[in-house]
Coordinates of C-alpha atoms and ligand atoms in Angstrom, one line a residue:
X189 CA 100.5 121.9 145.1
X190 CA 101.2 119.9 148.4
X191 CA 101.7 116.2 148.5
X192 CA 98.4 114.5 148.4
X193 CA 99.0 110.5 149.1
X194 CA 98.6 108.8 152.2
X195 CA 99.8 104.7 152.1
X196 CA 97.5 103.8 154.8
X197 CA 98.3 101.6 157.7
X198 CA 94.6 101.5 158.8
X199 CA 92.4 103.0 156.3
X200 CA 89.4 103.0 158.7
X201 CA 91.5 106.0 160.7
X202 CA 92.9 107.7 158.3
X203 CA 90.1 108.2 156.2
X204 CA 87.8 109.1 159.2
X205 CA 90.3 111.3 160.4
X206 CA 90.2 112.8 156.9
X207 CA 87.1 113.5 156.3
X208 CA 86.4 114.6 160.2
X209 CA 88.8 117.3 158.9
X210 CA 87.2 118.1 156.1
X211 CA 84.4 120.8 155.8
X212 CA 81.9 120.1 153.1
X213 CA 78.0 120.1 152.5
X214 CA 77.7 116.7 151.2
X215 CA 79.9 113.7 150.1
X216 CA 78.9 111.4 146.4
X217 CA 80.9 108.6 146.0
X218 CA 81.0 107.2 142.7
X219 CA 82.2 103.4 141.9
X220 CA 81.5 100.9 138.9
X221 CA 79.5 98.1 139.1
X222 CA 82.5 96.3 140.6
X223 CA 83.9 98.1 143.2
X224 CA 79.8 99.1 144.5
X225 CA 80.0 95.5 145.4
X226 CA 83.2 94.5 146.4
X227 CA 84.3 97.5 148.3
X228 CA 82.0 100.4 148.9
X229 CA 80.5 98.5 151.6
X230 CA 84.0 99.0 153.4
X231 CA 84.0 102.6 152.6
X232 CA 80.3 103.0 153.9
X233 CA 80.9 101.5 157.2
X234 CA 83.7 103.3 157.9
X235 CA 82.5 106.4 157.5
X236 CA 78.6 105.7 158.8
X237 CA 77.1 106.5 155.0
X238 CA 73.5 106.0 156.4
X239 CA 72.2 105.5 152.7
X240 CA 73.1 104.8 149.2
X241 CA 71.5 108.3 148.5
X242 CA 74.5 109.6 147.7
X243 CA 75.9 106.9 145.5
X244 CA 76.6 107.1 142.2
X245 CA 77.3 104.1 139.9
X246 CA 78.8 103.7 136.3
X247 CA 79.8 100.3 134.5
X248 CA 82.8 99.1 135.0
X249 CA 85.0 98.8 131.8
X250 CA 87.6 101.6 130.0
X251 CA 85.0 101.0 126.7
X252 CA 82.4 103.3 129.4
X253 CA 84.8 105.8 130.5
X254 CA 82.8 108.3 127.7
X255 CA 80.4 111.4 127.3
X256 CA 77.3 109.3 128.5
X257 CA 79.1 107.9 131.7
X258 CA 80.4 111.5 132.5
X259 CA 76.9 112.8 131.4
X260 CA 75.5 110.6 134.2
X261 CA 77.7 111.4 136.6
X262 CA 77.1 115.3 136.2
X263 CA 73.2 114.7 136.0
X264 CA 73.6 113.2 139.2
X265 CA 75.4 115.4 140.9
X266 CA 72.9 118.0 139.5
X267 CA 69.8 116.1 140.5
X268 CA 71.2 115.5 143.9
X269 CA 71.8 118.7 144.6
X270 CA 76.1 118.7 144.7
X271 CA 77.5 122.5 145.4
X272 CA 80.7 123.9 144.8
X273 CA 81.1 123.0 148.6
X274 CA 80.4 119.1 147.4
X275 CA 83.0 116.5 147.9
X276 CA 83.4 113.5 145.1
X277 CA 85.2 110.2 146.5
X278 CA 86.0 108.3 143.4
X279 CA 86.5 104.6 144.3
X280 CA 87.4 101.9 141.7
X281 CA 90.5 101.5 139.2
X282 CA 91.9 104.1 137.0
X283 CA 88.8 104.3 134.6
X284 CA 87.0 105.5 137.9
X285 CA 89.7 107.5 138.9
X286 CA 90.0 109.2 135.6
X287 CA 86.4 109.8 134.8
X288 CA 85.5 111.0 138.4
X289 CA 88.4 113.1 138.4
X290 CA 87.2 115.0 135.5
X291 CA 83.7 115.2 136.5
X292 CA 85.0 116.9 139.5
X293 CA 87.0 119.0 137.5
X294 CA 84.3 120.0 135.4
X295 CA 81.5 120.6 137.4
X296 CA 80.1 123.7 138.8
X297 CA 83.7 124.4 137.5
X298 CA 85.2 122.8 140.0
X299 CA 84.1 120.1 143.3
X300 CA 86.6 118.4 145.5
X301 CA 87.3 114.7 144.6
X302 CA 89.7 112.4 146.9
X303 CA 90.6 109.5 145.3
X304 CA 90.6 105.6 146.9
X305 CA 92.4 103.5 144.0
X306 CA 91.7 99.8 144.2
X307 CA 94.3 98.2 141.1
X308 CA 97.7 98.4 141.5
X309 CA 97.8 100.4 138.3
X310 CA 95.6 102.7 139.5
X311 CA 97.2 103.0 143.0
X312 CA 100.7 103.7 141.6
X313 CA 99.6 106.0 138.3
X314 CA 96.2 106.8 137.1
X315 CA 94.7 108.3 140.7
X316 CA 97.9 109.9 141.6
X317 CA 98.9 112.7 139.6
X318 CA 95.6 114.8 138.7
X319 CA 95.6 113.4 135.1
X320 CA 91.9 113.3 134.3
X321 CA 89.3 112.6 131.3
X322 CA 87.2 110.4 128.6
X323 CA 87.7 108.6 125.8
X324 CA 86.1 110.3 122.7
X325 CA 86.2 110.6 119.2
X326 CA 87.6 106.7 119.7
X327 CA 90.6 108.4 120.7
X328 CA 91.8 107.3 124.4
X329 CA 91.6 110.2 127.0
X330 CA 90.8 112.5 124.1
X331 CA 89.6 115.1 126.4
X332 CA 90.4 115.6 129.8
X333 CA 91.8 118.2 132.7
X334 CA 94.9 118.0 134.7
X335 CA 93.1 118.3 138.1
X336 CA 94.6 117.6 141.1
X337 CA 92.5 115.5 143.8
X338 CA 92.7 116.4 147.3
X339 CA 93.5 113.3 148.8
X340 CA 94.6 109.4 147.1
X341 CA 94.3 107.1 150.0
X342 CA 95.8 103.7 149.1
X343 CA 95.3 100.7 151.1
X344 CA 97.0 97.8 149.3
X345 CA 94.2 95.5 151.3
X346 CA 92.4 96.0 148.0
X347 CA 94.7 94.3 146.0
X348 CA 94.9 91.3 147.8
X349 CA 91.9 90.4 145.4
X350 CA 93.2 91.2 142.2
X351 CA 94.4 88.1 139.4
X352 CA 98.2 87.8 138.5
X353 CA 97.3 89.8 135.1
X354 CA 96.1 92.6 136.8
X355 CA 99.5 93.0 139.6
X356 CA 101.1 92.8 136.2
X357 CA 99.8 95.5 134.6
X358 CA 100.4 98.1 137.6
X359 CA 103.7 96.4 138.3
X360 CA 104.9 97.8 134.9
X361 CA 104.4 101.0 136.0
X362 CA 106.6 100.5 139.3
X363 CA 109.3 99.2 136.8
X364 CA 109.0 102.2 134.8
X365 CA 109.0 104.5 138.0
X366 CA 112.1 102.6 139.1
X367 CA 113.9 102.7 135.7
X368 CA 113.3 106.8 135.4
X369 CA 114.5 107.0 139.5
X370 CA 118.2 105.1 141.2
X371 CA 119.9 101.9 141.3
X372 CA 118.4 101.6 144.6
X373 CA 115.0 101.5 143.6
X374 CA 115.9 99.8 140.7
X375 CA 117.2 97.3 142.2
X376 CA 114.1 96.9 145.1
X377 CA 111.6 96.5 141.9
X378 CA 113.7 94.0 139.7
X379 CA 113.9 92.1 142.8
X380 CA 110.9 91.1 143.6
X381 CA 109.4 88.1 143.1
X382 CA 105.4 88.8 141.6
X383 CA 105.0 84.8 141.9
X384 CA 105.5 84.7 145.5
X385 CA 103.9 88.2 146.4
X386 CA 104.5 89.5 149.6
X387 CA 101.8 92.4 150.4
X388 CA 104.1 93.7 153.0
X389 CA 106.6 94.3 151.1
X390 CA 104.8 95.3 147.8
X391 CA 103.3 97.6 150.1
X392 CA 106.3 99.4 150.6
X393 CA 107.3 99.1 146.9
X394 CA 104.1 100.9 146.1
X395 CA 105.1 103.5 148.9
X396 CA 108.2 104.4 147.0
X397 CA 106.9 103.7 143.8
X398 CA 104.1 106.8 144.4
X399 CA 107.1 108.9 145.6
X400 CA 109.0 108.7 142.2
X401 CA 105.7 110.1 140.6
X402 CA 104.6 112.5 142.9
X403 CA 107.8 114.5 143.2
X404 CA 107.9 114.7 139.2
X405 CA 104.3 115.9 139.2
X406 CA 105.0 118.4 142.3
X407 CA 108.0 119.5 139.9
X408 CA 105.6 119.5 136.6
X409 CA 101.9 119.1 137.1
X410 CA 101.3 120.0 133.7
X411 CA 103.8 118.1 131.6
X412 CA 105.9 121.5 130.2
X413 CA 108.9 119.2 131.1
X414 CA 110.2 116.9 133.6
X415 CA 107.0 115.1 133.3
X416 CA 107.8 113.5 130.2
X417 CA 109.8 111.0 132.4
X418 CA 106.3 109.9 133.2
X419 CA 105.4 108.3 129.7
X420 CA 109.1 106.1 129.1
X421 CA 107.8 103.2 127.9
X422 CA 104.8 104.2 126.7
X423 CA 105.6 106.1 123.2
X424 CA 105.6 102.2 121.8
X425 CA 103.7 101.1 124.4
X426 CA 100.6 103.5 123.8
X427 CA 101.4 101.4 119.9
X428 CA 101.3 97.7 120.6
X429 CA 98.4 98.9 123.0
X430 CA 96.5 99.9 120.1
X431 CA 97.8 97.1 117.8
X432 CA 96.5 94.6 120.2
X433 CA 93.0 96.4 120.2
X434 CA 93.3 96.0 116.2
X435 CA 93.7 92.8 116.2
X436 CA 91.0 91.8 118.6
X437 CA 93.5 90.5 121.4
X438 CA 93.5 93.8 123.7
X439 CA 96.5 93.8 125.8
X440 CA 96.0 95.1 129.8
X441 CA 97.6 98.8 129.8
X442 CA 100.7 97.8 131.9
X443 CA 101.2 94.3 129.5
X444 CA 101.9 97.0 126.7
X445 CA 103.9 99.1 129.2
X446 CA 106.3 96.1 129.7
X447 CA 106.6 95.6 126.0
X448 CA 107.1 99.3 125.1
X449 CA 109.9 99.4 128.0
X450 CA 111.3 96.6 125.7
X451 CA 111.8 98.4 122.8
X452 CA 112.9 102.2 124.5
X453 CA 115.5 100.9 127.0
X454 CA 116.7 99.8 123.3
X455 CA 116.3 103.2 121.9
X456 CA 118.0 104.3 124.9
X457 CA 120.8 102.0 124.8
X458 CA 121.6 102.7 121.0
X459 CA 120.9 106.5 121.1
X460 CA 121.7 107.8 124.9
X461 CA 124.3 104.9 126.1
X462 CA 121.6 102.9 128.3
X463 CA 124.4 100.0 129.7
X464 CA 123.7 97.0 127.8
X465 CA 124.0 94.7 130.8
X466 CA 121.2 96.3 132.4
X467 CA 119.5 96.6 129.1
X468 CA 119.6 92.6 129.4
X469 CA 118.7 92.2 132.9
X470 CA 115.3 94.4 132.4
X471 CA 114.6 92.0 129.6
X472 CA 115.5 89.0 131.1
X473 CA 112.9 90.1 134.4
X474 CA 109.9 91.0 131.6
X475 CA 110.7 87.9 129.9
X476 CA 109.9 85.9 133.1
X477 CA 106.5 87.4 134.1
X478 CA 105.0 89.0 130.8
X479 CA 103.8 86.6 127.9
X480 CA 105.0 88.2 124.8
X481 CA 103.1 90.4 122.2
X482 CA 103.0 88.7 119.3
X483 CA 103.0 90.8 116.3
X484 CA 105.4 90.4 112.8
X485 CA 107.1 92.9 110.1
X486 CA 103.1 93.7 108.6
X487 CA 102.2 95.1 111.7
X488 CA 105.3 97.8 111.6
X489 CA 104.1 100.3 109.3
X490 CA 100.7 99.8 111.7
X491 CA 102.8 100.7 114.8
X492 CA 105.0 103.3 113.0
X493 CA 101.6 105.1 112.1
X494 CA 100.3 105.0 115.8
X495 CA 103.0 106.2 116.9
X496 CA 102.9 109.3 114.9
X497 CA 99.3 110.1 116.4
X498 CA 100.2 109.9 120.2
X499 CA 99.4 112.8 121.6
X500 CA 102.3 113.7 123.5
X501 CA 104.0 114.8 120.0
X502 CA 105.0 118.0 119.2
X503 CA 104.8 119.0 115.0
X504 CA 105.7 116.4 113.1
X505 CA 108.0 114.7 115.6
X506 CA 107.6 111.5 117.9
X507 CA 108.5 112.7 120.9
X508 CA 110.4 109.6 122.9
X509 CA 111.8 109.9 127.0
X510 CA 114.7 108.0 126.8
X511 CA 117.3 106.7 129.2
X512 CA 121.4 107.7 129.3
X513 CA 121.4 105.2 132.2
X514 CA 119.4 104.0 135.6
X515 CA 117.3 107.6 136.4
X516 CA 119.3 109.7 133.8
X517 CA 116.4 111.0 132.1
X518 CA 116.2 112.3 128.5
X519 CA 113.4 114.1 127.2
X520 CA 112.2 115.4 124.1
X521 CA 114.3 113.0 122.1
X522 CA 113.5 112.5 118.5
X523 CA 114.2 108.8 116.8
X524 CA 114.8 108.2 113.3
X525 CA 111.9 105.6 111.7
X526 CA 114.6 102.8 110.9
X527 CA 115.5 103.0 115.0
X528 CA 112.6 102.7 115.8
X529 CA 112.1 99.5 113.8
X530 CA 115.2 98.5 115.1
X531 CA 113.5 98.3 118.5
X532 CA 110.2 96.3 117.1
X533 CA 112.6 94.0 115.9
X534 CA 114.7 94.2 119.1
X535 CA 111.6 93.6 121.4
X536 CA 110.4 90.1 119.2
X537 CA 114.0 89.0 118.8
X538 CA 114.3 89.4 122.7
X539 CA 110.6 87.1 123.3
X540 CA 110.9 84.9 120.4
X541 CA 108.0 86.2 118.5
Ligands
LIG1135 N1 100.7 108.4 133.5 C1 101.7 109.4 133.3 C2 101.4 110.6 134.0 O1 100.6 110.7 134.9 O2 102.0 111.6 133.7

């Protein structure tokens, strides 16, 4: 596996240059409902797509990243004649990314997909990576493939159009890829001022942000390890995720993100050492930005429950990443129940809740 992202300067040339490169027998692009309006027509000019022929549209929304979206992709790559010598440019946010990753992945077994992310979440985690796949069963990315895309070309142009939640939600991610890397990084990310967003520079954060992941993926592409870096954060994350859903007042991926980093730089601090000043000044930054979650002591056993069924456990265990300090990675840690009530506790003492 080579590395696969190119930050573009001018995505017009790069992504011509690309697919000029590129030797295939015909090119489906599939967006949602959104990004067909909003910025396929960019993608179609640049690269002289005569007709819509080729295009292939799902609605937009993680609640149709199922069987019958996927079913509709594959009929139409089927219907349309798509070989093994096909290309699949999946452009749209991560529910795109993830669902047209794994329609590559699956048929014919086995097209060529490039991804061109167009959310900062999506940018910094879900197209980058080759983690692919559906919800089913009601069970997020129940089944899926890790499936590596040819190409993620990211042009942080697309952004520029995205609402303050949204930045939010992908910025979460950059914390957590800053948290798991150096002070240096560390110290670029908890920096920045979202409020008075400079694209120049959050370009460049998103440059080094991608770099963090992909050299854990080139390490681990399949999550036998190192890998496990990638979900800190998300073991109670993935929970008050959920929880929010339960009670009717869904929380944006990268919201719960910054709430579950909350509660396992906690873990980390009373279990691996984490420094407690830096402990304070992660919570101090989320505090500014992120409104909190508000949950109480009834919704524990909920959460504790959850957390048991995330997928990333092995037997009985919850498998946590934890932190002995800024990129001094822990994996495969196991917490005791009252710890990790500790750090529910920790996270509504810290916002108030
Ligand atoms: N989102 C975590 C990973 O790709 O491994």
């Amino acid at each position: 596996m080579d590395k696969n992202v190119i930050i573009c300067d001018d995505l017009k040339s790069e992504l011509q240059g690309f697919m000029q490169g590129l030797s295939y027998d015909k090119l489906f692009v599939l967006t949602d409902e959104n990004t067909k309006r909003y910025c396929y027509p960019v993608v179609r000019d640049i690269l002289g797509l005569g007709s819509d022929a080729s295009l292939v549209t799902i609605q937009a929304g993680d609640t149709h990243k199922n069987l019958e979206s996927l079913s509709q992709i594959w009929a139409f790559l089927s219907d349309n004649g798509a070989t093994r010598h096909s290309v699949l440019l999946n452009i749209g946010g991560g529910m795109v990314t993830d669902i047209g990753g794994f329609a590559g992945a699956t048929f014919k077994r086995g097209i060529r997909t490039v991804n061109l992310p167009t959310t900062l979440m999506a940018s910094v985690d879900a197209a980058v990576g080759g983690k692919t796949g559906i919800n089913f069963n009601g069970l997020k990315n129940e089944v899926g493939a890790f499936y590596q895309p040819l190409c993620v070309f990211i042009d942080c142009n697309f952004l520029k159009t995205l609402d303050r939640e949204n930045i939010l939600s992908g910025y979460a991610e950059m914390m957590k890829h800053a948290l798991i890397s150096s002070m240096e990084r560390y110290a670029s990310v908890f920096l920045y001022d979202i409020d008075t967003m400079n694209f120049g520079y959050l370009n460049r954060l998103v440059e080094q942000s991608v770099a963090v992941k992909e050299e854990i993926v080139l390490q681990d592409p399949k999550e036998q390890g190192i890998r496990k870096a990638l979900n800190f954060g998300h073991t109670v994350g993935h929970a008050y995720e959920s929880l929010s859903f339960k009670k009717q007042a869904p929380l944006l991926h990268g919201h719960a993100v910054a709430a579950g980093l909350v509660s396992e730089l906690y873990l980390s601090y009373k279990l691996c050492g984490f420094p407690m000043g830096k402990l304070s000044q992660v919570v101090a930054y989320i505090k500014e930005y992120y409104s909190p979650f508000v949950f109480d002591c009834n919704d524990y056993e909920t959460l504790y429950q959850l957390m048991t069924h995330d997928k990333k456990n092995e037997g009985n265990h919850i498998n946590f990443t934890l932190l002995a300090n800024i990129g001094d990675i822990r994996i495969n840690q196991t917490v005791e129940k009252e710890k990790i009530l500790e750090s529910l506790d920790f996270y509504r003492e810290s916002f108030g809740v």
